[in-house]
mmCIF file of C-alpha atoms and ligand atoms in Angstrom:
data_model
loop_
_atom_site.group_PDB
_atom_site.id
_atom_site.type_symbol
_atom_site.label_atom_id
_atom_site.label_comp_id
_atom_site.label_asym_id
_atom_site.label_seq_id
_atom_site.Cartn_x
_atom_site.Cartn_y
_atom_site.Cartn_z
ATOM 1 C CA UNK F 1 49.761 0.930 -49.900
ATOM 2 C CA UNK F 2 47.503 -2.054 -49.483
ATOM 3 C CA UNK F 3 47.106 -1.195 -45.893
ATOM 4 C CA UNK F 4 45.649 2.130 -46.508
ATOM 5 C CA UNK F 5 43.066 0.579 -48.923
ATOM 6 C CA UNK F 6 41.964 -2.127 -46.637
ATOM 7 C CA UNK F 7 42.021 0.271 -43.634
ATOM 8 C CA UNK F 8 39.350 2.344 -45.785
ATOM 9 C CA UNK F 9 37.382 -0.814 -46.561
ATOM 10 C CA UNK F 10 37.295 -1.749 -43.116
ATOM 11 C CA UNK F 11 36.304 2.019 -42.051
ATOM 12 C CA UNK F 12 33.372 1.915 -44.560
ATOM 13 C CA UNK F 13 31.990 -1.412 -43.781
ATOM 14 C CA UNK F 14 29.229 -1.819 -41.296
ATOM 15 C CA UNK F 15 28.707 -5.764 -41.044
ATOM 16 C CA UNK F 16 32.312 -7.430 -40.909
ATOM 17 C CA UNK F 17 32.661 -11.119 -40.795
ATOM 18 C CA UNK F 18 35.813 -12.556 -39.759
ATOM 19 C CA UNK F 19 37.169 -15.997 -40.152
ATOM 20 C CA UNK F 20 40.168 -16.893 -38.004
ATOM 21 C CA UNK F 21 42.475 -19.717 -37.732
ATOM 22 C CA UNK F 22 45.463 -21.020 -35.912
ATOM 23 C CA UNK F 23 47.827 -18.042 -37.243
ATOM 24 C CA UNK F 24 45.875 -15.583 -35.120
ATOM 25 C CA UNK F 25 46.797 -17.505 -31.831
ATOM 26 C CA UNK F 26 50.354 -18.486 -32.362
ATOM 27 C CA UNK F 27 51.696 -15.222 -31.053
ATOM 28 C CA UNK F 28 49.887 -15.918 -28.033
ATOM 29 C CA UNK F 29 51.644 -19.027 -27.456
ATOM 30 C CA UNK F 30 49.388 -21.373 -28.808
ATOM 31 C CA UNK F 31 50.975 -23.978 -30.968
ATOM 32 C CA UNK F 32 49.517 -24.282 -34.473
ATOM 33 C CA UNK F 33 48.424 -28.109 -34.637
ATOM 34 C CA UNK F 34 49.530 -28.215 -38.286
ATOM 35 C CA UNK F 35 52.538 -26.056 -37.896
ATOM 36 C CA UNK F 36 56.299 -26.885 -37.118
ATOM 37 C CA UNK F 37 55.734 -27.468 -33.424
ATOM 38 C CA UNK F 38 52.144 -28.833 -33.660
ATOM 39 C CA UNK F 39 50.782 -32.016 -32.543
ATOM 40 C CA UNK F 40 50.296 -33.273 -36.127
ATOM 41 C CA UNK F 41 53.900 -32.482 -36.970
ATOM 42 C CA UNK F 42 56.006 -33.410 -33.614
ATOM 43 C CA UNK F 43 54.403 -36.897 -33.188
ATOM 44 C CA UNK F 44 54.205 -36.003 -29.461
ATOM 45 C CA UNK F 45 50.725 -36.730 -29.481
ATOM 46 C CA UNK F 46 48.972 -39.380 -31.983
ATOM 47 C CA UNK F 47 46.172 -37.314 -33.496
ATOM 48 C CA UNK F 48 44.206 -40.231 -33.969
ATOM 49 C CA UNK F 49 44.274 -41.461 -30.512
ATOM 50 C CA UNK F 50 44.019 -37.743 -29.123
ATOM 51 C CA UNK F 51 41.074 -36.540 -31.181
ATOM 52 C CA UNK F 52 39.104 -39.423 -32.273
ATOM 53 C CA UNK F 53 35.754 -39.694 -30.645
ATOM 54 C CA UNK F 54 35.389 -43.597 -30.713
ATOM 55 C CA UNK F 55 38.966 -43.804 -29.255
ATOM 56 C CA UNK F 56 38.156 -41.199 -26.685
ATOM 57 C CA UNK F 57 35.139 -43.150 -25.544
ATOM 58 C CA UNK F 58 37.450 -46.158 -24.964
ATOM 59 C CA UNK F 59 40.432 -44.343 -23.582
ATOM 60 C CA UNK F 60 40.387 -40.730 -22.797
ATOM 61 C CA UNK F 61 43.960 -40.596 -21.353
ATOM 62 C CA UNK F 62 45.451 -39.399 -24.656
ATOM 63 C CA UNK F 63 43.363 -36.548 -24.705
ATOM 64 C CA UNK F 64 43.860 -35.847 -21.195
ATOM 65 C CA UNK F 65 47.563 -35.779 -21.521
ATOM 66 C CA UNK F 66 47.158 -33.315 -24.522
ATOM 67 C CA UNK F 67 44.659 -31.155 -22.585
ATOM 68 C CA UNK F 68 46.933 -30.740 -19.579
ATOM 69 C CA UNK F 69 49.589 -29.299 -21.437
ATOM 70 C CA UNK F 70 47.227 -27.189 -23.654
ATOM 71 C CA UNK F 71 45.471 -25.903 -20.375
ATOM 72 C CA UNK F 72 48.702 -24.884 -18.893
ATOM 73 C CA UNK F 73 49.535 -22.870 -21.981
ATOM 74 C CA UNK F 74 46.275 -21.158 -22.157
ATOM 75 C CA UNK F 75 46.266 -20.138 -18.550
ATOM 76 C CA UNK F 76 49.384 -17.827 -19.594
ATOM 77 C CA UNK F 77 47.794 -16.918 -22.993
ATOM 78 C CA UNK F 78 46.796 -13.386 -23.820
ATOM 79 C CA UNK F 79 44.818 -12.326 -26.946
ATOM 80 C CA UNK F 80 46.938 -11.196 -29.545
ATOM 81 C CA UNK F 81 47.053 -7.924 -31.467
ATOM 82 C CA UNK F 82 44.519 -9.273 -34.041
ATOM 83 C CA UNK F 83 42.330 -10.715 -31.428
ATOM 84 C CA UNK F 84 42.111 -7.112 -30.005
ATOM 85 C CA UNK F 85 41.449 -5.557 -33.194
ATOM 86 C CA UNK F 86 38.757 -7.950 -33.924
ATOM 87 C CA UNK F 87 37.185 -7.304 -30.470
ATOM 88 C CA UNK F 88 37.381 -3.630 -31.350
ATOM 89 C CA UNK F 89 35.235 -3.898 -34.508
ATOM 90 C CA UNK F 90 32.737 -5.425 -32.390
ATOM 91 C CA UNK F 91 32.910 -2.693 -29.781
ATOM 92 C CA UNK F 92 32.473 -0.126 -32.631
ATOM 93 C CA UNK F 93 29.426 -2.154 -33.924
ATOM 94 C CA UNK F 94 30.953 -2.942 -36.951
ATOM 95 C CA UNK F 95 31.006 -6.657 -36.523
ATOM 96 C CA UNK F 96 28.786 -9.378 -37.947
ATOM 97 C CA UNK F 97 30.337 -12.226 -36.317
ATOM 98 C CA UNK F 98 33.638 -14.112 -35.608
ATOM 99 C CA UNK F 99 33.983 -17.595 -37.258
ATOM 100 C CA UNK F 100 37.020 -19.397 -35.468
ATOM 101 C CA UNK F 101 38.467 -22.756 -36.242
ATOM 102 C CA UNK F 102 40.279 -22.145 -32.908
ATOM 103 C CA UNK F 103 39.326 -23.786 -29.490
ATOM 104 C CA UNK F 104 41.383 -21.807 -27.289
ATOM 105 C CA UNK F 105 38.802 -19.222 -26.188
ATOM 106 C CA UNK F 106 41.031 -16.226 -26.951
ATOM 107 C CA UNK F 107 38.358 -14.432 -28.916
ATOM 108 C CA UNK F 108 36.115 -14.406 -25.801
ATOM 109 C CA UNK F 109 39.178 -13.438 -23.642
ATOM 110 C CA UNK F 110 39.650 -10.379 -26.088
ATOM 111 C CA UNK F 111 36.102 -9.268 -25.406
ATOM 112 C CA UNK F 112 34.050 -10.502 -28.453
ATOM 113 C CA UNK F 113 30.882 -12.274 -27.927
ATOM 114 C CA UNK F 114 29.690 -13.079 -31.424
ATOM 115 C CA UNK F 115 31.538 -16.001 -31.960
ATOM 116 C CA UNK F 116 30.904 -19.263 -33.825
ATOM 117 C CA UNK F 117 33.412 -21.696 -32.686
ATOM 118 C CA UNK F 118 33.182 -24.275 -35.594
ATOM 119 C CA UNK F 119 35.590 -26.856 -34.071
ATOM 120 C CA UNK F 120 34.258 -26.180 -30.421
ATOM 121 C CA UNK F 121 36.175 -24.911 -27.372
ATOM 122 C CA UNK F 122 38.147 -26.396 -24.911
ATOM 123 C CA UNK F 123 36.387 -24.174 -22.234
ATOM 124 C CA UNK F 124 33.581 -26.164 -21.397
ATOM 125 C CA UNK F 125 32.312 -29.681 -21.348
ATOM 126 C CA UNK F 126 29.520 -32.147 -21.342
ATOM 127 C CA UNK F 127 28.857 -35.679 -20.066
ATOM 128 C CA UNK F 128 28.433 -38.051 -22.932
ATOM 129 C CA UNK F 129 25.647 -39.722 -21.237
ATOM 130 C CA UNK F 130 23.371 -37.242 -19.400
ATOM 131 C CA UNK F 131 24.726 -34.201 -21.129
ATOM 132 C CA UNK F 132 25.172 -32.332 -17.762
ATOM 133 C CA UNK F 133 27.428 -29.399 -18.529
ATOM 134 C CA UNK F 134 30.914 -28.908 -17.185
ATOM 135 C CA UNK F 135 32.420 -25.473 -16.851
ATOM 136 C CA UNK F 136 36.046 -24.405 -17.865
ATOM 137 C CA UNK F 137 36.911 -24.385 -13.926
ATOM 138 C CA UNK F 138 35.739 -28.049 -13.525
ATOM 139 C CA UNK F 139 37.191 -29.012 -16.980
ATOM 140 C CA UNK F 140 40.423 -27.647 -15.815
ATOM 141 C CA UNK F 141 40.423 -29.740 -12.509
ATOM 142 C CA UNK F 142 39.927 -32.701 -14.797
ATOM 143 C CA UNK F 143 42.732 -32.335 -17.026
ATOM 144 C CA UNK F 144 45.155 -31.163 -14.358
ATOM 145 C CA UNK F 145 44.344 -34.226 -12.906
ATOM 146 C CA UNK F 146 42.905 -33.922 -9.614
ATOM 147 C CA UNK F 147 39.231 -34.750 -10.388
ATOM 148 C CA UNK F 148 37.838 -37.783 -11.975
ATOM 149 C CA UNK F 149 36.781 -37.512 -15.746
ATOM 150 C CA UNK F 150 33.605 -39.082 -15.006
ATOM 151 C CA UNK F 151 30.267 -37.456 -14.431
ATOM 152 C CA UNK F 152 29.174 -37.066 -10.886
ATOM 153 C CA UNK F 153 25.728 -37.569 -11.659
ATOM 154 C CA UNK F 154 25.419 -40.716 -14.028
ATOM 155 C CA UNK F 155 29.176 -41.889 -13.913
ATOM 156 C CA UNK F 156 29.340 -41.244 -17.691
ATOM 157 C CA UNK F 157 32.564 -39.893 -19.492
ATOM 158 C CA UNK F 158 33.045 -36.113 -19.596
ATOM 159 C CA UNK F 159 33.962 -34.772 -23.004
ATOM 160 C CA UNK F 160 35.128 -31.261 -23.687
ATOM 161 C CA UNK F 161 33.063 -29.380 -26.345
ATOM 162 C CA UNK F 162 35.831 -29.861 -28.709
ATOM 163 C CA UNK F 163 34.921 -31.115 -32.110
ATOM 164 C CA UNK F 164 36.646 -34.777 -32.407
ATOM 165 C CA UNK F 165 37.214 -36.575 -35.619
ATOM 166 C CA UNK F 166 34.000 -38.385 -36.287
ATOM 167 C CA UNK F 167 31.794 -35.563 -34.936
ATOM 168 C CA UNK F 168 29.608 -33.008 -36.368
ATOM 169 C CA UNK F 169 31.234 -29.589 -36.930
ATOM 170 C CA UNK F 170 29.319 -26.638 -35.027
ATOM 171 C CA UNK F 171 27.463 -23.426 -36.239
ATOM 172 C CA UNK F 172 27.501 -24.419 -39.895
ATOM 173 C CA UNK F 173 24.159 -22.954 -40.680
ATOM 174 C CA UNK F 174 25.210 -19.569 -38.495
ATOM 175 C CA UNK F 175 28.404 -19.297 -40.104
ATOM 176 C CA UNK F 176 27.076 -19.337 -43.540
ATOM 177 C CA UNK F 177 24.451 -16.690 -42.789
ATOM 178 C CA UNK F 178 27.077 -14.678 -41.149
ATOM 179 C CA UNK F 179 29.133 -14.750 -44.463
ATOM 180 C CA UNK F 180 26.090 -14.228 -46.589
ATOM 181 C CA UNK F 181 24.986 -11.107 -44.438
ATOM 182 C CA UNK F 182 28.299 -9.302 -44.263
ATOM 183 C CA UNK F 183 29.469 -6.296 -46.427
ATOM 184 C CA UNK F 184 33.149 -7.333 -45.905
ATOM 185 C CA UNK F 185 34.830 -10.676 -45.030
ATOM 186 C CA UNK F 186 37.945 -10.655 -43.237
ATOM 187 C CA UNK F 187 40.118 -13.619 -43.119
ATOM 188 C CA UNK F 188 43.129 -14.045 -40.683
ATOM 189 C CA UNK F 189 45.686 -16.518 -39.790
ATOM 190 C CA UNK F 190 44.298 -19.423 -41.883
ATOM 191 C CA UNK F 191 45.434 -20.970 -44.930
ATOM 192 C CA UNK F 192 41.787 -22.345 -45.616
ATOM 193 C CA UNK F 193 42.942 -25.869 -46.215
ATOM 194 C CA UNK F 194 40.317 -27.272 -43.708
ATOM 195 C CA UNK F 195 36.706 -28.012 -44.501
ATOM 196 C CA UNK F 196 34.067 -26.811 -44.084
ATOM 197 C CA UNK F 197 35.730 -23.315 -42.839
ATOM 198 C CA UNK F 198 37.446 -23.388 -46.409
ATOM 199 C CA UNK F 199 34.185 -23.276 -48.375
ATOM 200 C CA UNK F 200 32.725 -20.434 -46.380
ATOM 201 C CA UNK F 201 34.011 -17.672 -48.305
ATOM 202 C CA UNK F 202 32.283 -18.769 -51.378
ATOM 203 C CA UNK F 203 29.035 -17.586 -49.749
ATOM 204 C CA UNK F 204 29.680 -14.016 -49.912
ATOM 205 C CA UNK F 205 27.448 -11.775 -52.042
ATOM 206 C CA UNK F 206 29.222 -10.959 -55.501
ATOM 207 C CA UNK F 207 29.964 -7.456 -54.712
ATOM 208 C CA UNK F 208 31.500 -7.945 -51.048
ATOM 209 C CA UNK F 209 35.186 -7.604 -50.619
ATOM 210 C CA UNK F 210 37.392 -10.131 -49.122
ATOM 211 C CA UNK F 211 40.658 -9.142 -47.392
ATOM 212 C CA UNK F 212 42.872 -12.147 -46.471
ATOM 213 C CA UNK F 213 45.829 -11.545 -43.910
ATOM 214 C CA UNK F 214 48.001 -14.500 -43.458
ATOM 215 C CA UNK F 215 51.772 -15.523 -43.655
ATOM 216 C CA UNK F 216 51.905 -18.022 -46.489
ATOM 217 C CA UNK F 217 49.676 -19.688 -49.109
ATOM 218 C CA UNK F 218 45.720 -19.364 -48.730
ATOM 219 C CA UNK F 219 43.516 -21.595 -50.765
ATOM 220 C CA UNK F 220 41.150 -19.285 -51.937
ATOM 221 C CA UNK F 221 39.882 -18.249 -55.726
ATOM 222 C CA UNK F 222 37.673 -15.162 -55.635
ATOM 223 C CA UNK F 223 37.916 -12.059 -57.809
ATOM 224 C CA UNK F 224 37.502 -9.866 -54.884
ATOM 225 C CA UNK F 225 40.373 -11.073 -52.761
ATOM 226 C CA UNK F 226 42.789 -8.541 -51.359
ATOM 227 C CA UNK F 227 45.973 -10.525 -50.085
ATOM 228 C CA UNK F 228 48.071 -9.230 -47.305
ATOM 229 C CA UNK F 229 51.140 -11.823 -46.826
ATOM 230 C CA UNK F 230 52.404 -10.471 -43.625
ATOM 231 C CA UNK F 231 53.075 -11.160 -39.880
ATOM 232 C CA UNK F 232 49.432 -10.609 -38.120
ATOM 233 C CA UNK F 233 50.775 -8.663 -35.150
ATOM 234 C CA UNK F 234 52.322 -6.203 -37.597
ATOM 235 C CA UNK F 235 48.962 -6.063 -39.761
ATOM 236 C CA UNK F 236 47.104 -5.429 -36.512
ATOM 237 C CA UNK F 237 49.239 -2.644 -35.247
ATOM 238 C CA UNK F 238 49.074 -0.862 -38.614
ATOM 239 C CA UNK F 239 45.344 -1.428 -38.952
ATOM 240 C CA UNK F 240 44.664 -0.284 -35.204
ATOM 241 C CA UNK F 241 46.621 2.848 -36.183
ATOM 242 C CA UNK F 242 44.853 3.453 -39.619
ATOM 243 C CA UNK F 243 41.359 2.208 -38.609
ATOM 244 C CA UNK F 244 41.126 3.464 -34.905
ATOM 245 C CA UNK F 245 43.875 5.893 -34.620
ATOM 246 C CA UNK F 246 45.223 3.858 -31.799
ATOM 247 C CA UNK F 247 48.872 2.653 -31.119
ATOM 248 C CA UNK F 248 49.063 -0.583 -29.791
ATOM 249 C CA UNK F 249 52.581 -1.247 -30.306
ATOM 250 C CA UNK F 250 53.799 -0.983 -26.622
HETATM 251 ZN ZN1 ZN U 301 26.265 -37.824 -16.641
#
C-alpha cells in the first residue's frame, strides 16, 4: 500500500535528493560502525585512536590497521539493490544529488556521479604537508602494507580523504542546496542521529515530501514524512518493479 504511494511520488518527481547512511551498505558486507559488529561497538578498534586527526598525526598505525581490514572488505563489496536503485534515478535524469555519510565508495561503484560524501571517502588521499593527491590504488598499497605511508615528494604523512574527528565535514553548502532544490527527499539506511546530516531534512521546501526507508527508529520530525520500516533490499526490489518495471530479485 505504502509502496505504491511512494513509487508514485518517485515516478512523478524530477529532482530527487537522496540521503544515505550505513544501512544501505550493510548488505554489501560493510559493517555499520555503530551497529552490532561495528567498530564503535565491538571494541576491536578504539574509535578515538583510529579516527582522531591529532592522534592519527602522532601514530597512524591504528587507522592503518582498521583501513587494511576495511579495504579487504571493500575489494569484495558490490553495490546493494538500493545503491542500484539510486543509480537508476540518476540514469533516468531524476536525481538532484546523493548525500552520503558512507566512506565506502559504493555509490560511485553503482554508477552515480552526483555524490556529496560528507564524511569523505576512503578511495583517495592527500599528503598532510604538500597536499599531493594519492589514488585509491596508491592508498590501497599503503593500507595493505607494501608501501610507506609517507609522501614521496616531501616526506609528510599521507591521510585518506576520510573526515576524522576534529576535521571539517565536507560538502555542507552543496548538500543543503541539493535539499533546498529537490522536489522529493528520499532518506535511506540512516537513523539520522549524526550531525550535520541529521539537520539536512529541515532545509526542504514546505510542500516537498520526505520518504524515509530504514529498519528501526529515525530521528526526524516533519509533517510530510512517509516512513517505511523495512529491509532496504526488499524495498529496493519493490521500488525497482514499481518505478522502473524491472526485476532485480535474481
Ligand atoms: Zn607531500
